Amino acid sequence: MSFDLVLFGGTGDLAWRKLLPALFQAFRHGSLPEGGRIIGVARDDLSDAAYRDLIASRFDAVIQEKRPTAEEFERFAALLQYQRMDLSKPEDYAQLAERLRERNADTVVMYLATAPGLFTTACEQLGAAGLATPKTRVVLEKPLGHDLESNRAINAAVRRVFREEQIFRIDHYLGKPAVQNLLALRFGNVLFEPLWRREMVASIEITMAEKLGVEKRGAFYDGTGALRDMVQNHALQLLCAIAMEPPINATADAIRDEKLKVLHSLVPWTPATLARDVVRGQYTAGSTGGERVPGYAEETGVPADSRTETFVALRTQIANWRWAGVPFFIRTGKRLAAHEAHIAINFRATPHPIYRTPIGAANRLVIHLQPRDGVALHLFAAGQDKRSARAAEAQSLAQVHLDLDFEQRFGTERVGAYERLLLDVIAGRLNLFVRADEQEAAWRWVEPIMQSWQESNEGPRPYAAGTWGPAAASAMVAREGHSWIEES
Ligand code: BG6
């Protein structure tokens, strides 16, 4: 099957940091279908050779392990071409159309790794140039809008040109191996299903913590904030993967229908829950890894009086038979104490304890998403060493883990998130992409939070870089006797 992948934003950060390295890995792993061509598109005036050189020089910075040899890069670079385009000019699309027509590949992927402001124009122009044929797929990077209304407007404009089955909305968290493993754990095993419900589960935690600050994206980030950047998309997609009912099969719509039901079942916000169950923060100067770092308001591109949140913690509930009453805690932030993401399923305590266990301890299943991905089941055991022999007399139990490290099990050269997603786009598999109605439901749910912040006189709570965020986030979960995982 031959394909053309047109990469709009071909010289941009996303292209050289993530997309082209992912395509290279797929090529190296032998999983990129043969007969492929990748056309980088941007405004710069570059020849094919100059584009290849540019990408080669950038690869050095991003591919750290097993760097490509010159020969290996050469072979990959043979797939790379470049086209200069101004996305507002119809004649440039006509030229692209000509170039694509000459080759007439079986599949054409239009990857819009551009500023979202260009999505609508680009799709309209692609349509007008006759480039929206049944064999075309369009890939949209986030953010797709900044609220429900703008999201709807983009989706409507794209759907005037492409059918829903041709639209691939990326949420790169869905491409992470750990997320695939979460679904496999739930729906490929019978073991967890009876436990996966309110009768057994006391609470669920989703943490996505980053050590880095906003880096060079201050100007963009300041108009976005952690709620739009991480919660509306990644966190809610993870929540769907944990909370959804078993789909009737593994097809894209069966999975997306179940995710949509979860989003519709999220308990709507009220003034009381907005005040009590949402904490926003902004990092101030601090130190991370022994290095002093500036506060958010001192970052380049960020106004000194910015009220943009770099941290959000919230508590929500899902109003259905499986989950009623179970708190879901979501936390994400930049410049936190660690780079790590996990989901913890905290089970209920034994109904009638005959042993002594550490106070508050109960079984817990932790799905580690990064930096390593794996699953750990926290159990209690009688213990066998001398100390526990004494402890056994006192009928105390020790905490032990059943650990499954996927990197150890499956090797380090696994398929990365973007590699997986790009291969899926080329193959036309929609399972790991977000449907318009899911996105809209997610925006609908976060909007009252955005609105309450806008109307509030208070800004985000400060937290020092290198810590776990504002103390109010810990207090919020402590109210119900829970603690975030690193605090327990
Ligand atoms: C992106 C956000 O979607 O996800 C970034 O825009 C964030 O701000 C990134 O840093 C985190 O992704 P990952 O895969 O590094 O956890």
Coordinates of C-alpha atoms and ligand atoms in Angstrom, one line a residue:
M1 CA 0.0 0.0 0.0
S2 CA 1.6 3.3 -1.0
F3 CA 1.0 6.4 1.0
D4 CA 1.8 10.1 0.9
L5 CA 2.0 11.9 4.3
V6 CA 1.9 15.6 4.0
L7 CA 3.3 17.2 7.1
F8 CA 2.0 20.8 7.4
G9 CA 4.2 22.6 9.9
G10 CA 7.0 20.5 8.6
T11 CA 9.8 22.6 10.1
G12 CA 8.0 23.2 13.4
D13 CA 8.8 21.8 16.8
L14 CA 6.3 19.0 16.8
A15 CA 7.5 17.8 13.4
W16 CA 11.2 17.5 14.2
R17 CA 10.9 16.7 17.9
K18 CA 8.1 14.0 17.7
L19 CA 6.7 13.2 14.3
L20 CA 9.7 12.7 12.1
P21 CA 11.6 10.8 14.8
A22 CA 8.5 8.6 15.2
L23 CA 8.3 8.0 11.5
F24 CA 12.0 7.2 11.5
Q25 CA 11.6 4.7 14.3
A26 CA 8.7 3.1 12.4
F27 CA 11.0 2.9 9.4
R28 CA 13.8 1.4 11.4
H29 CA 11.5 -1.1 13.0
G30 CA 10.3 -2.1 9.5
S31 CA 6.7 -1.2 10.3
L32 CA 6.3 1.8 8.0
P33 CA 4.5 0.4 5.0
E34 CA 6.7 0.4 1.9
G35 CA 6.0 2.9 -0.9
G36 CA 5.8 5.8 1.4
R37 CA 6.6 9.4 0.9
I38 CA 6.7 12.2 3.4
I39 CA 6.3 15.8 2.2
G40 CA 7.2 18.5 4.8
V41 CA 5.3 21.7 4.2
A42 CA 6.2 25.1 5.6
R43 CA 6.7 28.7 4.4
D44 CA 10.5 28.6 4.3
D45 CA 12.1 28.4 1.0
L46 CA 13.9 25.0 1.1
S47 CA 15.0 22.4 -1.4
D48 CA 14.4 18.7 -0.7
A49 CA 18.1 18.4 0.2
A50 CA 18.1 21.4 2.5
Y51 CA 15.0 20.0 4.3
R52 CA 16.7 16.6 4.8
D53 CA 19.8 18.4 6.1
L54 CA 17.7 20.4 8.5
I55 CA 15.9 17.3 9.8
A56 CA 19.3 15.4 10.1
S57 CA 20.7 18.1 12.2
R58 CA 17.7 18.1 14.5
F59 CA 17.6 14.4 14.9
D60 CA 21.0 14.6 16.7
A61 CA 19.3 16.5 19.5
V62 CA 16.2 14.3 19.8
I63 CA 17.2 10.8 19.1
Q64 CA 19.4 10.0 22.1
E65 CA 19.6 6.3 22.1
K66 CA 20.8 4.3 19.2
R67 CA 21.4 7.3 17.0
P68 CA 20.9 6.7 13.3
T69 CA 24.0 5.9 11.3
A70 CA 24.5 8.1 8.2
E71 CA 23.5 5.2 6.0
E72 CA 20.4 4.6 8.0
F73 CA 19.4 8.2 7.8
E74 CA 20.1 8.3 4.1
R75 CA 17.7 5.5 3.5
F76 CA 15.0 7.2 5.6
A77 CA 15.7 10.6 4.0
A78 CA 15.0 9.2 0.6
L79 CA 11.3 9.3 1.6
L80 CA 11.5 13.0 2.6
Q81 CA 10.5 15.8 0.3
Y82 CA 9.7 19.4 0.9
Q83 CA 7.1 21.8 -0.5
R84 CA 7.0 25.5 0.2
M85 CA 3.4 26.7 0.9
D86 CA 1.6 29.7 2.2
L87 CA -1.5 28.1 3.7
S88 CA -3.7 31.0 2.7
K89 CA -2.9 30.8 -1.0
P90 CA -5.1 28.6 -3.2
E91 CA -2.4 28.4 -5.9
D92 CA 0.0 26.7 -3.4
Y93 CA -2.6 24.0 -2.7
A94 CA -3.0 23.6 -6.5
Q95 CA 0.7 22.9 -6.7
L96 CA 0.5 20.3 -3.9
A97 CA -2.5 18.7 -5.6
E98 CA -0.4 18.4 -8.8
R99 CA 2.5 16.8 -6.9
L100 CA 0.2 14.3 -5.2
R101 CA -1.7 13.5 -8.4
E102 CA 1.5 12.6 -10.2
R103 CA 2.2 9.8 -7.8
N104 CA -1.4 8.8 -7.1
A105 CA -0.7 7.0 -3.8
D106 CA -3.3 4.7 -2.3
T107 CA -3.6 6.8 0.9
V108 CA -3.0 10.4 1.5
V109 CA -2.5 11.7 5.0
M110 CA -2.8 15.4 5.7
Y111 CA -1.1 16.0 9.1
L112 CA -2.0 19.5 10.4
A113 CA 0.9 20.1 12.9
T114 CA 0.2 23.8 12.6
A115 CA -1.2 26.5 14.7
P116 CA -4.9 25.5 15.3
G117 CA -5.9 28.9 13.8
L118 CA -5.0 27.4 10.4
F119 CA -7.1 24.2 10.6
T120 CA -10.2 25.7 9.2
T121 CA -8.5 27.5 6.3
A122 CA -6.3 24.5 5.5
C123 CA -9.2 22.1 5.4
E124 CA -11.3 24.5 3.2
Q125 CA -8.5 25.0 0.8
L126 CA -7.7 21.3 0.7
G127 CA -11.4 20.7 -0.3
A128 CA -11.3 23.5 -2.9
A129 CA -8.2 22.0 -4.4
G130 CA -9.8 18.7 -4.8
L131 CA -7.6 17.1 -2.2
A132 CA -10.4 15.8 0.1
T133 CA -11.0 12.6 -1.7
P134 CA -12.2 9.3 -0.1
K135 CA -8.5 8.2 0.2
T136 CA -7.5 11.3 2.2
R137 CA -7.2 11.3 6.0
V138 CA -6.7 14.4 8.0
V139 CA -4.9 14.5 11.3
L140 CA -5.5 17.3 13.8
E141 CA -3.2 18.1 16.6
K142 CA -4.5 19.7 19.8
P143 CA -5.5 22.2 20.9
L144 CA -8.8 22.0 19.0
G145 CA -10.2 25.2 20.2
H146 CA -10.0 26.9 23.6
D147 CA -13.6 26.3 24.7
L148 CA -16.7 24.4 23.6
E149 CA -17.8 27.0 21.0
S150 CA -14.4 27.3 19.3
N151 CA -14.1 23.5 19.3
R152 CA -17.5 23.1 17.7
A153 CA -16.6 25.7 15.1
I154 CA -13.4 23.8 14.1
N155 CA -15.1 20.5 14.0
A156 CA -17.9 21.8 11.9
A157 CA -15.5 23.4 9.5
V158 CA -13.4 20.3 9.1
R159 CA -16.6 18.2 8.7
R160 CA -17.8 20.3 5.9
V161 CA -14.8 18.9 3.9
F162 CA -14.1 15.5 5.5
R163 CA -16.3 12.7 6.8
E164 CA -15.9 11.8 10.5
E165 CA -14.1 8.5 9.6
Q166 CA -11.5 10.6 7.8
I167 CA -10.7 12.7 10.8
F168 CA -8.0 11.7 13.2
R169 CA -7.9 13.9 16.3
I170 CA -4.7 13.2 18.2
D171 CA -4.4 12.7 21.9
H172 CA -0.9 11.4 22.2
Y173 CA -1.7 9.9 25.6
L174 CA -3.9 7.3 23.9
G175 CA -0.8 6.2 21.9
K176 CA 1.2 5.5 25.1
P177 CA 1.9 1.8 25.5
A178 CA 0.7 2.0 29.2
V179 CA -2.7 3.1 28.1
Q180 CA -3.0 0.2 25.6
N181 CA -2.0 -2.0 28.5
L182 CA -4.6 -0.5 30.8
L183 CA -7.3 -1.5 28.3
A184 CA -5.7 -4.9 27.8
L185 CA -5.6 -5.4 31.6
R186 CA -9.2 -4.5 31.9
F187 CA -10.7 -6.2 28.8
G188 CA -8.2 -9.0 28.2
N189 CA -8.4 -10.5 31.7
V190 CA -11.3 -11.6 33.7
L191 CA -9.6 -11.1 37.0
F192 CA -10.1 -7.4 37.6
E193 CA -13.7 -6.9 36.3
P194 CA -15.4 -8.0 39.5
L195 CA -13.2 -5.6 41.5
W196 CA -13.6 -2.7 39.1
R197 CA -16.6 -1.1 40.8
R198 CA -17.9 1.0 43.7
E199 CA -18.3 -1.9 46.1
M200 CA -14.5 -2.6 46.0
V201 CA -13.0 0.7 45.1
A202 CA -12.5 3.6 47.6
S203 CA -11.0 6.1 45.2
I204 CA -9.1 6.6 42.0
E205 CA -6.2 8.9 41.4
I206 CA -4.8 10.1 38.1
T207 CA -1.5 12.0 38.3
M208 CA 0.4 13.5 35.5
A209 CA 3.3 15.4 37.0
E210 CA 6.0 17.1 35.0
K211 CA 9.4 18.4 36.3
L212 CA 9.8 20.8 33.4
G213 CA 8.4 24.3 33.4
V214 CA 6.8 25.9 30.3
E215 CA 10.2 26.0 28.6
K216 CA 10.0 28.2 25.5
R217 CA 6.2 27.9 25.2
G218 CA 5.4 30.7 27.6
A219 CA 3.5 32.9 25.2
F220 CA 1.4 29.9 24.0
Y221 CA 0.9 28.4 27.4
D222 CA -0.2 31.6 29.0
G223 CA -3.3 31.6 26.9
T224 CA -3.9 28.0 27.6
G225 CA -3.1 26.8 31.2
A226 CA -3.0 23.3 32.7
L227 CA -6.8 22.7 32.5
R228 CA -7.0 23.1 28.7
D229 CA -3.5 21.7 28.1
M230 CA -3.7 18.5 30.1
V231 CA -7.1 18.0 31.8
Q232 CA -9.7 18.6 29.0
N233 CA -7.9 16.0 26.9
H234 CA -5.3 13.7 28.4
A235 CA -6.7 13.4 31.9
L236 CA -10.2 12.9 30.8
Q237 CA -9.1 10.3 28.2
L238 CA -7.3 8.4 30.9
L239 CA -10.4 8.7 33.1
C240 CA -12.5 7.2 30.3
A241 CA -10.1 4.3 29.9
I242 CA -10.4 3.5 33.6
A243 CA -14.1 4.0 34.0
M244 CA -15.7 2.9 30.7
E245 CA -17.8 -0.2 30.4
P246 CA -16.5 -3.1 28.4
P247 CA -17.1 -2.2 24.7
I248 CA -19.0 -4.7 22.6
N249 CA -16.0 -5.2 20.4
A250 CA -12.7 -3.5 19.7
T251 CA -13.8 -1.3 16.9
A252 CA -13.3 2.4 17.1
D253 CA -17.0 3.4 17.5
A254 CA -17.7 0.7 20.1
I255 CA -14.8 2.1 22.2
R256 CA -15.7 5.7 21.6
D257 CA -19.4 5.1 22.4
E258 CA -18.4 3.8 25.8
K259 CA -15.9 6.6 26.5
L260 CA -18.6 9.1 25.6
K261 CA -21.0 7.6 28.1
V262 CA -18.4 8.2 30.8
L263 CA -18.0 11.8 29.8
H264 CA -21.8 12.2 29.9
S265 CA -21.9 10.7 33.4
L266 CA -19.4 13.1 34.9
V267 CA -21.2 14.9 37.7
P268 CA -21.9 18.5 36.6
W269 CA -20.2 21.3 38.6
T270 CA -22.1 23.4 41.1
P271 CA -20.9 26.6 42.7
A272 CA -20.3 24.5 45.9
T273 CA -18.2 21.8 44.2
L274 CA -16.3 24.3 42.1
A275 CA -15.2 26.1 45.3
R276 CA -14.5 22.9 47.2
D277 CA -13.2 20.4 44.7
V278 CA -10.9 22.3 42.4
V279 CA -7.5 23.7 43.2
R280 CA -5.4 25.7 40.8
G281 CA -1.8 26.7 41.3
Q282 CA 1.0 28.5 39.7
Y283 CA 4.7 27.8 40.3
T284 CA 7.0 30.3 41.8
A285 CA 10.8 30.2 41.8
G286 CA 12.3 27.2 43.4
S287 CA 14.8 24.5 42.8
T288 CA 14.5 21.2 41.0
G289 CA 17.4 18.7 40.7
G290 CA 19.6 21.1 42.7
E291 CA 19.1 23.8 40.1
R292 CA 17.4 27.2 40.8
V293 CA 14.6 27.8 38.4
P294 CA 12.4 30.9 37.8
G295 CA 8.8 31.2 38.7
Y296 CA 6.1 31.0 36.0
A297 CA 5.5 34.7 35.9
E298 CA 9.2 35.3 35.2
E299 CA 9.3 32.9 32.2
T300 CA 9.8 34.4 28.7
G301 CA 6.5 35.4 27.1
V302 CA 4.5 35.3 30.3
P303 CA 3.1 38.6 31.7
A304 CA 4.3 39.3 35.3
D305 CA 0.7 39.5 36.5
S306 CA -0.4 36.3 34.8
R307 CA -3.2 34.3 36.4
T308 CA -2.7 31.3 34.3
E309 CA -2.7 28.0 36.2
T310 CA 0.3 25.6 35.8
F311 CA -1.3 23.1 38.3
V312 CA -4.8 21.7 38.7
A313 CA -6.1 19.2 41.2
L314 CA -9.7 18.3 41.2
R315 CA -12.2 15.8 42.5
T316 CA -15.0 14.5 40.5
Q317 CA -17.5 11.7 40.4
I318 CA -19.2 9.5 37.8
A319 CA -22.9 9.2 38.2
N320 CA -23.6 5.6 37.1
W321 CA -24.2 2.2 38.7
R322 CA -20.6 1.2 38.6
W323 CA -19.0 4.3 40.1
A324 CA -21.6 6.3 42.1
G325 CA -20.0 7.7 45.2
V326 CA -16.4 6.9 44.2
P327 CA -14.2 10.0 44.2
F328 CA -11.9 10.4 41.1
F329 CA -8.9 12.7 41.9
I330 CA -7.1 14.3 39.0
R331 CA -3.8 16.2 39.4
T332 CA -1.4 17.6 36.9
G333 CA 1.2 20.3 37.0
K334 CA 4.4 21.7 35.7
R335 CA 7.6 22.1 37.8
L336 CA 6.5 19.5 40.3
A337 CA 8.8 17.3 42.3
A338 CA 9.0 14.4 39.8
H339 CA 8.3 13.6 36.2
E340 CA 5.8 10.8 36.5
A341 CA 2.4 9.8 35.6
H342 CA 0.3 7.1 37.2
I343 CA -3.2 5.9 37.9
A344 CA -3.9 4.4 41.2
I345 CA -7.0 2.3 42.0
N346 CA -7.3 2.4 45.8
F347 CA -9.4 -0.5 47.1
R348 CA -11.5 -0.5 50.2
A349 CA -10.1 -1.8 53.5
T350 CA -10.9 -5.3 54.6
P351 CA -14.4 -5.3 56.1
H352 CA -13.3 -6.9 59.4
P353 CA -9.6 -6.6 60.0
I354 CA -8.1 -9.5 62.0
Y355 CA -4.5 -8.4 61.3
R356 CA -2.8 -5.1 62.0
T357 CA -2.0 -3.2 58.8
P358 CA -0.4 0.2 58.6
I359 CA -3.1 2.9 59.3
G360 CA -5.0 3.7 56.2
A361 CA -3.3 1.1 54.1
A362 CA -5.4 -1.0 51.7
N363 CA -4.8 -2.8 48.5
R364 CA -3.9 -0.6 45.6
L365 CA -3.3 -1.2 41.9
V366 CA -1.0 1.3 40.4
I367 CA -0.7 1.7 36.6
H368 CA 2.5 3.4 36.0
L369 CA 2.4 5.4 32.7
Q370 CA 5.8 7.1 32.8
P371 CA 8.8 7.4 33.0
R372 CA 8.5 3.6 32.9
D373 CA 5.3 1.8 32.3
G374 CA 4.2 -1.1 34.4
V375 CA 1.6 -2.3 36.8
A376 CA 2.1 -2.8 40.5
L377 CA -0.4 -4.5 42.8
H378 CA 0.1 -3.6 46.5
L379 CA -0.8 -6.4 48.8
F380 CA -0.2 -7.4 52.4
A381 CA 1.9 -10.5 53.4
A382 CA 2.9 -12.1 56.6
G383 CA 6.6 -11.5 55.8
Q384 CA 9.4 -13.9 56.5
D385 CA 12.4 -12.0 57.9
K386 CA 13.3 -11.8 61.5
R387 CA 11.7 -8.5 62.0
S388 CA 8.5 -9.7 60.6
A389 CA 8.7 -12.8 62.7
R390 CA 8.4 -10.5 65.7
A391 CA 5.8 -8.5 63.8
A392 CA 3.9 -11.7 63.1
E393 CA 3.5 -12.3 66.8
A394 CA 1.8 -8.9 66.9
Q395 CA -0.2 -10.0 63.9
S396 CA 1.1 -7.2 61.8
L397 CA 1.4 -7.5 58.1
A398 CA 4.0 -6.2 55.7
Q399 CA 3.2 -4.3 52.5
V400 CA 4.5 -6.1 49.4
H401 CA 4.2 -5.4 45.6
L402 CA 3.6 -7.6 42.7
D403 CA 5.5 -5.7 40.0
L404 CA 5.2 -6.0 36.3
D405 CA 7.6 -3.8 34.4
F406 CA 6.7 -3.7 30.7
E407 CA 10.0 -2.4 29.6
Q408 CA 11.8 -5.4 31.2
R409 CA 9.1 -7.7 29.9
F410 CA 8.9 -6.5 26.3
G411 CA 12.3 -4.7 25.9
T412 CA 13.2 -1.1 25.5
E413 CA 12.6 -0.8 21.8
R414 CA 8.9 -0.5 22.0
V415 CA 6.6 1.4 19.9
G416 CA 6.4 5.0 21.1
A417 CA 3.1 7.0 21.3
Y418 CA 3.5 9.0 18.1
E419 CA 5.0 6.0 16.2
R420 CA 1.9 4.0 17.1
L421 CA -0.5 6.7 16.2
L422 CA 1.1 7.6 12.9
L423 CA 1.0 3.9 11.9
D424 CA -2.6 3.8 12.8
V425 CA -3.4 6.8 10.7
I426 CA -1.7 5.3 7.7
A427 CA -3.5 2.1 8.2
G428 CA -6.8 3.9 8.8
R429 CA -7.4 2.6 12.4
L430 CA -9.4 5.1 14.4
N431 CA -9.5 3.3 17.8
L432 CA -6.9 5.6 19.4
F433 CA -8.3 8.9 18.1
V434 CA -10.9 11.1 19.6
R435 CA -14.3 11.6 18.1
A436 CA -15.9 15.0 17.9
D437 CA -18.6 14.3 20.3
E438 CA -16.1 13.1 23.0
Q439 CA -14.2 16.3 22.6
E440 CA -17.3 18.4 22.9
A441 CA -18.5 16.5 26.0
A442 CA -15.1 17.1 27.6
W443 CA -15.1 20.8 26.8
R444 CA -18.7 21.1 28.1
W445 CA -17.5 19.6 31.4
V446 CA -14.5 21.8 31.9
E447 CA -16.1 25.1 30.9
P448 CA -17.8 25.9 34.2
I449 CA -14.3 25.6 35.8
M450 CA -12.8 28.1 33.4
Q451 CA -15.8 30.4 33.9
S452 CA -15.5 30.2 37.7
W453 CA -11.9 31.2 37.5
Q454 CA -12.6 34.0 35.2
E455 CA -15.2 35.4 37.6
S456 CA -13.1 34.9 40.7
N457 CA -11.2 37.6 42.4
E458 CA -8.6 35.2 43.5
G459 CA -5.8 33.9 41.3
P460 CA -4.1 30.5 41.4
R461 CA -2.3 29.4 44.6
P462 CA 1.4 29.7 44.5
Y463 CA 3.6 26.7 44.9
A464 CA 7.4 26.5 44.9
A465 CA 8.9 24.8 41.8
G466 CA 10.1 21.3 42.7
T467 CA 7.3 20.6 45.2
W468 CA 4.0 18.7 44.8
G469 CA 1.9 21.8 44.3
P470 CA -0.3 23.8 46.6
A471 CA -1.0 22.3 50.0
A472 CA -4.7 22.8 49.3
A473 CA -4.5 19.9 46.8
S474 CA -3.5 17.5 49.7
A475 CA -6.1 19.0 52.0
M476 CA -8.8 18.3 49.3
V477 CA -8.1 14.6 49.2
A478 CA -7.4 14.3 52.9
R479 CA -11.0 15.4 53.6
E480 CA -12.1 12.0 52.6
G481 CA -9.2 10.2 54.2
H482 CA -7.1 9.9 51.0
S483 CA -3.7 11.0 50.1
W484 CA -1.9 11.4 46.8
I485 CA 0.4 8.5 46.1
E486 CA 3.7 10.0 47.1
E487 CA 2.2 11.1 50.4
S488 CA 0.9 7.7 51.4
Ligands
BG6_1 C1 1.2 18.1 25.8 C2 1.2 19.4 26.5 O1 0.0 17.7 25.2 O2 1.6 17.0 26.7 C3 2.5 19.7 27.1 O3 0.8 20.4 25.6 C4 2.9 18.5 28.0 O4 2.4 20.9 27.9 C5 2.9 17.2 27.3 O5 4.2 18.8 28.5 C6 3.1 16.1 28.2 O6 3.2 14.9 27.5 P1 4.2 13.7 28.0 O7 4.0 12.7 26.9 O8 5.6 14.3 28.0 O9 3.7 13.4 29.3

